[in-house]
C-alpha positions as a printed Julia matrix, in Angstrom:
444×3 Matrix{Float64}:
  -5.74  -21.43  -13.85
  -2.93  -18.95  -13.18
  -1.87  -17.11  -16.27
   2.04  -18.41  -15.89
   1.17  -21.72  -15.98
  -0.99  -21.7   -18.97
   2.0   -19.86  -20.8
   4.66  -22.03  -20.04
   2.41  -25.09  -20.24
   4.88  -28.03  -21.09
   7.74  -25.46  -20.22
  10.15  -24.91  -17.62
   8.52  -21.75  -15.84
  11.15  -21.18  -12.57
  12.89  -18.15  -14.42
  10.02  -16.64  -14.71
   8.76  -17.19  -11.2
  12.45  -16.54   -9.44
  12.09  -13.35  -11.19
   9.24  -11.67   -9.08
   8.3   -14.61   -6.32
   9.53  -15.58   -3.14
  10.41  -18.78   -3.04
   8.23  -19.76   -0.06
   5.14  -18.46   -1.82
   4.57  -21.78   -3.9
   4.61  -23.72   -0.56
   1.95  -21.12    0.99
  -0.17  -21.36   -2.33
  -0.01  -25.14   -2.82
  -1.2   -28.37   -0.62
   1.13  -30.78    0.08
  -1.09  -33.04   -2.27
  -0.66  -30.22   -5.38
   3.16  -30.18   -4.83
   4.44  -32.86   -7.62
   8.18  -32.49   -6.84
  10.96  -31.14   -8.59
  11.8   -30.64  -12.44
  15.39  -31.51  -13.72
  16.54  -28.53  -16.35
  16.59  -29.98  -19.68
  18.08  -28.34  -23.21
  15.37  -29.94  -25.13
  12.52  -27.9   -23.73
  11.38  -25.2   -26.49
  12.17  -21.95  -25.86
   8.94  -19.43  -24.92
   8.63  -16.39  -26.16
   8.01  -13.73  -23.44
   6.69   -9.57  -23.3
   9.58   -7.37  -21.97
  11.04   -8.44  -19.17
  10.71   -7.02  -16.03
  13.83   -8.28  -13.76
  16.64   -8.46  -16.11
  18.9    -5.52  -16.65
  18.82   -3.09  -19.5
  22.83   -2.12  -18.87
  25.24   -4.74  -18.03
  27.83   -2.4   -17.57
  29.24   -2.28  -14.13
  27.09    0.68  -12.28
  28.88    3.19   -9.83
  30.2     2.43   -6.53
  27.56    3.46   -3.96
  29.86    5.94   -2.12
  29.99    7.56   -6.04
  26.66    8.56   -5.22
  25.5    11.66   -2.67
  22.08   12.12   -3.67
  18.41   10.72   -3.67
  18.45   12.26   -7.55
  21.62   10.11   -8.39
  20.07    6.62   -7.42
  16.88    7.49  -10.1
  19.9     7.75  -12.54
  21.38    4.78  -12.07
  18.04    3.22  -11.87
  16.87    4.49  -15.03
  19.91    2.81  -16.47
  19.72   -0.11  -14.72
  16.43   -1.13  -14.7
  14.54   -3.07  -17.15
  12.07   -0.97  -19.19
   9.45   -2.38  -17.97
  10.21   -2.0   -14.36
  11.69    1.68  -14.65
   8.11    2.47  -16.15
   6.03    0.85  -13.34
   8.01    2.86  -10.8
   8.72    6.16  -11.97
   4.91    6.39  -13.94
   2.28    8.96  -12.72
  -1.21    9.54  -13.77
  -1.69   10.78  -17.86
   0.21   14.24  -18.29
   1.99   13.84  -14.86
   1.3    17.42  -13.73
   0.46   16.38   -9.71
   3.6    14.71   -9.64
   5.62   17.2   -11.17
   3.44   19.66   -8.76
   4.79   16.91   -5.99
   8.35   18.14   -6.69
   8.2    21.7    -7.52
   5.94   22.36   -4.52
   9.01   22.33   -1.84
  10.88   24.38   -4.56
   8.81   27.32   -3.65
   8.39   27.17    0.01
  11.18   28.93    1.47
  13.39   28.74    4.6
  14.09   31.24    6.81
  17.2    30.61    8.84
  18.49   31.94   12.49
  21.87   33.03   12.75
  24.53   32.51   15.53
  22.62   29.82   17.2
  25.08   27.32   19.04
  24.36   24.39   16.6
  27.3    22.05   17.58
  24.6    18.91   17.97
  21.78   18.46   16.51
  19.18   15.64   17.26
  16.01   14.06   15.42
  14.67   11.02   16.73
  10.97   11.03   16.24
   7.85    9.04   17.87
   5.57    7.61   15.0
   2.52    6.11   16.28
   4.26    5.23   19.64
   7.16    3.24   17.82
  10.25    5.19   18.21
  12.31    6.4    15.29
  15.72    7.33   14.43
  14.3    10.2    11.72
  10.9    12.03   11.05
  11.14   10.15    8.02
   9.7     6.35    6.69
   9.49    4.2     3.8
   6.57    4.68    2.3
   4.34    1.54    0.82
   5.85    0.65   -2.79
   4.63   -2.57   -4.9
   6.63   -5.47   -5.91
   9.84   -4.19   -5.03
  11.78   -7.73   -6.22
  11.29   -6.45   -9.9
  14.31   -4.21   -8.41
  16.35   -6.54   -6.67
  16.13  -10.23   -5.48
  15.57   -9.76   -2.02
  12.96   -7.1    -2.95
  11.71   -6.01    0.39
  13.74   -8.13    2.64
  16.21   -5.9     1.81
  14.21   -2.89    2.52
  13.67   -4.41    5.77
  16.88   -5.13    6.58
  18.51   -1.98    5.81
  15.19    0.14    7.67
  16.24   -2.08   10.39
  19.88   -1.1    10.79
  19.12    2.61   10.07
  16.73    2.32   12.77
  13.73    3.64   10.95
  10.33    2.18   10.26
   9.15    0.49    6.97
   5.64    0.37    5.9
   4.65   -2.73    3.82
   2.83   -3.08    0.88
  -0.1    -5.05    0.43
   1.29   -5.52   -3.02
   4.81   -6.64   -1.73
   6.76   -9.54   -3.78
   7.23  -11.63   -0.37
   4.74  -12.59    1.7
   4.09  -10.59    4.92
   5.91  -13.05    7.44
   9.0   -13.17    5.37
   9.4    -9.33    5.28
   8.74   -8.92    9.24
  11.01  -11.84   10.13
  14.11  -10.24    7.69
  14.0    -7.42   10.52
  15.5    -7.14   13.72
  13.94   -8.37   16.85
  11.61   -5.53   17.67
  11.64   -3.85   14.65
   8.72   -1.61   13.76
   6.53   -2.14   10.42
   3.0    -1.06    9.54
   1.36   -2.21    6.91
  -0.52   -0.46    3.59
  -3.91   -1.87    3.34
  -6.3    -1.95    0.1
  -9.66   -3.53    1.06
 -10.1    -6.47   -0.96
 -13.97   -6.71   -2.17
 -13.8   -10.2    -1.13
 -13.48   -8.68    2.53
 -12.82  -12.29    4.07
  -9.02  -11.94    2.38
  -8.69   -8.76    3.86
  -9.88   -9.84    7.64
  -7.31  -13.06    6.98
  -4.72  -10.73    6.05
  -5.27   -8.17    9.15
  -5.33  -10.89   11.28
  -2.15  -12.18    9.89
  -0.56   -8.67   10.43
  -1.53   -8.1    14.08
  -0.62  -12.01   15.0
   2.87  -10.78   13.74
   3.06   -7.97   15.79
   2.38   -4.98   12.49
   2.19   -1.5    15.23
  -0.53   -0.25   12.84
  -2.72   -0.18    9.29
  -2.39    2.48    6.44
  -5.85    2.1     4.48
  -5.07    3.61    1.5
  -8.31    5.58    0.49
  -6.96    7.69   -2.74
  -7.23    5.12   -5.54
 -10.3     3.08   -5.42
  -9.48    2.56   -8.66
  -6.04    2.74  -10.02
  -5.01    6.15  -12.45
  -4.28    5.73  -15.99
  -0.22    5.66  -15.76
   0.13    5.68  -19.6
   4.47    5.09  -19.39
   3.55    1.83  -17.74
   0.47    0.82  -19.99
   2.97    1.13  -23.41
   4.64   -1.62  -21.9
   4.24   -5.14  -22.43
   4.88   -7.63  -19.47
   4.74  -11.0   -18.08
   2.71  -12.29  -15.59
   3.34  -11.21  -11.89
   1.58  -11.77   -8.39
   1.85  -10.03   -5.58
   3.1   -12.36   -2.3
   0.56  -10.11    0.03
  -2.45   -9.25   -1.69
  -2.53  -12.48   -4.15
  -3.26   -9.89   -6.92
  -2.21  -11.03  -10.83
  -0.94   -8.77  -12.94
  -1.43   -9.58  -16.94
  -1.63   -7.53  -19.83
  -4.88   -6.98  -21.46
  -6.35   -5.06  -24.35
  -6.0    -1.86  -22.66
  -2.64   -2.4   -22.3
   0.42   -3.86  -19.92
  -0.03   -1.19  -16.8
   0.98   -3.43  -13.55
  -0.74   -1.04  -11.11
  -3.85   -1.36  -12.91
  -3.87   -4.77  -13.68
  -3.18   -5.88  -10.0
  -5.79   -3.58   -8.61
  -8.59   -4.98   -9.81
  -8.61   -6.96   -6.2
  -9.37   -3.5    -4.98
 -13.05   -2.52   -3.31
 -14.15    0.27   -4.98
 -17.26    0.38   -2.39
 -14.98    1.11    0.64
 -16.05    3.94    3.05
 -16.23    5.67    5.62
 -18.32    3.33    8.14
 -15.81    0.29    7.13
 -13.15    1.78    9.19
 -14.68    0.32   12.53
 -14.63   -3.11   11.1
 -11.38   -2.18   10.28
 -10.36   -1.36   13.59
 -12.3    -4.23   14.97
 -10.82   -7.11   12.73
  -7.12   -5.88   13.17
  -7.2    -4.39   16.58
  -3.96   -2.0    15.32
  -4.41    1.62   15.06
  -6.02    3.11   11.96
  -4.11    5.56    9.53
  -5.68    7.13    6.5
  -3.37    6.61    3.74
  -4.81    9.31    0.84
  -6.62   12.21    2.62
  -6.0    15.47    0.05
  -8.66   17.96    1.25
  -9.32   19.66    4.82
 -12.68   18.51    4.79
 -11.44   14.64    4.82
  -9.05   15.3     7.05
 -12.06   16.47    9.71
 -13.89   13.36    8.65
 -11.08   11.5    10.06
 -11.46   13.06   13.41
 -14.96   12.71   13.43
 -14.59    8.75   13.15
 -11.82    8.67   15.85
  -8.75    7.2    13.32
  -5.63    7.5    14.78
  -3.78    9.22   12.21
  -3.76   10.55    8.55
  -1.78   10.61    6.2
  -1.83   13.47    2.97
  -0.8    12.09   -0.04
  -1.73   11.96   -3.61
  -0.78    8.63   -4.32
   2.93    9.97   -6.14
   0.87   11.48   -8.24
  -0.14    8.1    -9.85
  -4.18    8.07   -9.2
  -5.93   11.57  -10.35
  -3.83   13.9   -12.11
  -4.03   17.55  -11.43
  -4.75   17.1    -7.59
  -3.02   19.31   -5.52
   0.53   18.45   -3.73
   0.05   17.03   -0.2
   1.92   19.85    1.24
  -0.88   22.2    -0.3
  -2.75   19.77    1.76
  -1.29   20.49    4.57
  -1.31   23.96    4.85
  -4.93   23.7     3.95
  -5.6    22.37    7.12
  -3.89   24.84    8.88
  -6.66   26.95    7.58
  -9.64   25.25    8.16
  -9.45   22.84   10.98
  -6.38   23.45   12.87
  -7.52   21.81   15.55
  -6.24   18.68   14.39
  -2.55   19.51   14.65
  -3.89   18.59   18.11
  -5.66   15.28   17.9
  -3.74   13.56   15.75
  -0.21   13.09   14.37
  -0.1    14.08   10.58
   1.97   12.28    7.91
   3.12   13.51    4.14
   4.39   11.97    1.15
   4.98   12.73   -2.18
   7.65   14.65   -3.62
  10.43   14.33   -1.02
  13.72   14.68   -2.23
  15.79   16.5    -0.17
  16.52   17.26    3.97
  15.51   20.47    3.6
  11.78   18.99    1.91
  11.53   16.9     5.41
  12.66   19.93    7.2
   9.82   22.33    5.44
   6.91   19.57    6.21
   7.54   19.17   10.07
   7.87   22.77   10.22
   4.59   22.86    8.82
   3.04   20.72   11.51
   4.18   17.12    9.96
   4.66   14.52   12.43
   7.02   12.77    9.85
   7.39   12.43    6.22
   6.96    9.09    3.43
   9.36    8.73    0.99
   8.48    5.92   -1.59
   9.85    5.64   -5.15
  13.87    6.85   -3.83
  14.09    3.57   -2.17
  12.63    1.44   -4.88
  15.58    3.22   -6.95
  18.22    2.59   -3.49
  17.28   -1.46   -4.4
  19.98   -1.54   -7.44
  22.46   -1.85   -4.6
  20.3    -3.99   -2.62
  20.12   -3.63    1.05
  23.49   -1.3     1.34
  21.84    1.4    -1.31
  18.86    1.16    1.59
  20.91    2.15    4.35
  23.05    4.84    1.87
  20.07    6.13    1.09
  18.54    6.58    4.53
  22.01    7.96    5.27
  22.04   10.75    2.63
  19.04   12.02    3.93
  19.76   12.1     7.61
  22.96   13.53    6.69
  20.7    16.59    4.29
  18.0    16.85    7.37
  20.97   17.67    9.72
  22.76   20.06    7.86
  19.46   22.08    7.07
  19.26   21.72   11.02
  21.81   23.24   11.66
  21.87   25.76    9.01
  18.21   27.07   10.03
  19.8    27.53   13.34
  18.03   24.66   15.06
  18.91   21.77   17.28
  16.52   19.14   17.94
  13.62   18.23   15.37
  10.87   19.36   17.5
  12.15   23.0    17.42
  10.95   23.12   14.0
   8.03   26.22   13.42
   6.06   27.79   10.98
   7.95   30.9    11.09
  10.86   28.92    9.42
   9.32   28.94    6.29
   8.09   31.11    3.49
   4.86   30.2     2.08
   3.94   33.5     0.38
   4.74   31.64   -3.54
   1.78   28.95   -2.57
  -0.22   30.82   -0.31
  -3.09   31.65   -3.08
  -3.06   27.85   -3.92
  -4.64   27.35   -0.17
  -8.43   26.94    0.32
 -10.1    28.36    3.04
 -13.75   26.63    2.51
 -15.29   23.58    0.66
 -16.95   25.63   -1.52
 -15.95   27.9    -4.61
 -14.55   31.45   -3.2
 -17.05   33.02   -6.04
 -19.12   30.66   -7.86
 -22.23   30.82   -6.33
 -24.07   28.2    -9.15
 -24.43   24.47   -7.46
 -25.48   21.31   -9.13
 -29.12   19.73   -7.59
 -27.83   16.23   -7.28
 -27.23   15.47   -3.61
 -23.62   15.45   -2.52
């Protein structure tokens, strides 16, 4: 029996499913012969007492008009007030001491640019191809869970505003609404992929490709970095009530180890997924294949090798193993040892992107575009307007750092922009230690 139920047994429960559920979601789960009708509200029903809640505002007091704010940084601020405690933890968490996601950040802070001068820079243009699907910006929304904790329309309103910015949205499989709902909240045409975790009862996960290419999803992001979920400690302190994801069908509810959402709702996940599960896949789904997770050069020519169409570096935000290195490391990595596959494939990056001048640095590195994830769950206090503000701040940063580097269209973007020489010792050149010689005998 779903936990909800059992703990507002003889209660009136619709609060607490309005909170984080799509209303259609009941009529998806239920047969027509479970559906009993409708309950009329009634004072004499005793009150339940719940965890912390996870959709009802810590500050009542009226938050800033959007125009008020100018930068990705200022919509984590007025989430962080905004927010319940609860939610504000299961977004902004990373793995135990946080240092990869800290690295995430500080990792653009070292790479400089290195600007042209007197360059006729009057207009500027970015449009970029993504997997065929054409896009306004080099830029995306990267897959982030339950994103109706942050707003009532959750990721309709994602949707919605990706859809009038003209940029493409990538669902995930851990969304509040189911998958239908989110594509049909779109425009006619609009472009979505969708995040994928492999469900280790793989029949739900062929049902759910299925689902995806019958509504015309332009390609899968298997995410491969958490087969299990990291230890995010700021959202394990934190008691909460029962959620379930519209997608993925995953429960969240807290256990002796704690309240942590991710964990809790990954336990769907198949920890036995690898490499020679991509063609089924591929098969099921028929939709291009991205690698959501890759974080060594070595992976990255294992993608090649088993013909997926893309990959994407990422850590995860930092919120699977801690002390992994930044994707951007990553990326210059495999500039190093198999550049080759700046020409086979297009190459995504997520994780730490703040600013147009962090999207500038990763195309000029050789990324075909750039995630950005937790920003927009923050954007959702203003629903789908602080979307589109959002997406409009950073357009607005990408073009100035354009046109300040003394560049006009986005694929004019090199490697001799930028100034690696702070994280060039970080870079690997091999899969082995440069000086340990000492192996271990197991077989790797």
């Amino acid at each position: 029996m779903h936990p909800v139920i059992l703990k507002y047994a003889g209660n009136d429960a619709s609060k607490a499913y309005d909170e984080v559920h799509s209303p259609s979601m009941i009529h998806k789960a239920l047969t027509a012969e479970q559906f009993k009708g409708m309950i009329e509200p009634s004072a004499e029903l005793p009150s339940v007492d719940t965890p912390a809640e996870t959709s009802i505002p810590r500050d009542a007091n009226e938050i800033p008009q959007l125009e008020q704010l100018i930068t990705v940084h200022d919509f984590e601020e007025v989430a962080r007030k905004r927010y319940t405690e609860k939610t504000f933890a299961f977004y902004s968490s990373a793995a135990t001491d946080l240092i990869s996601h800290h690295a995430n950040l500080n990792s653009y802070r070292q790479i400089m640019l290195r600007p042209r001068v007197l360059r006729n820079v009057k207009e500027v243009k970015m449009p970029r191809m993504i997997l065929g699907c054409p896009s306004s910006a080099p830029f995306f929304v990267s897959p982030t869970a339950m994103a109706k904790l942050a707003h009532p329309d959750g990721e309709l309103a994602v949707a919605r505003g990706c859809g009038e910015e003209d940029i493409i949205h990538i669902i995930s499989n851990n969304a509040s609404f189911p998958l239908a709902e989110i594509v049909a909240a779109g425009k006619p045409g609009q472009a979505f992929f969708l995040q994928l975790y492999v469900n280790s009862e793989r029949r739900k996960t062929e049902e759910l490709l299925r689902e995806a290419a019958g509504l015309g999803i332009k390609a899968v992001f298997v995410t491969v970095d958490a087969p299990i979920p990291g230890k995010r400690e700021a959202d394990e302190r934190i008691a909460a009530g029962n959620l379930v994801s519209a997608v993925s069908g995953a429960v969240a509810k807290n256990d002796k180890k704690g309240g942590g959402l991710g964990r809790v709702m990954a336990k769907y996940i198949d920890s036995t997924l690898n490499w020679d599960d991509l063609a089924w896949i591929k098969k099921v789904s028929g939709l291009p294949v991205v690698l959501k997770g890759v974080q060594t050069g070595a992976d990255a020519r294992m993608a090649m090798e088993y013909g997926v169409d893309a990959i994407m570096l990422s850590n995860h935000g930092g919120r699977s193993l801690d002390t992994v290195q930044p994707a951007i490391i990553t990326l210059l990595e495999l500039h190093r040892t198999c550049p080759e596959i700046f020409g086979h494939m297009e190459i995504y990056i997520d994780g730490g992107i703040r600013r147009g001048t962090d999207i500038l640095k990763a195309l000029a590195l050789g990324a075909t575009a750039v995630g950005i994830g937790r920003p927009y769950l923050y954007s959702l206090t203003y629903g789908q307007e602080g979307v589109e503000h959002l997406t409009q701040i950073l357009k607005d940063e990408l073009v100035s750092a354009m046109k300040l580097s003394g560049i006009t269209h986005i694929h004019q973007a090199h490697p001799g922009m930028v100034n690696t020489a702070y994280v060039d010792p970080l870079i690997r050149g091999t899969e082995t230690h440069p000086w340990i010689t000492w192996t271990p005998q197991a077989k790797l």
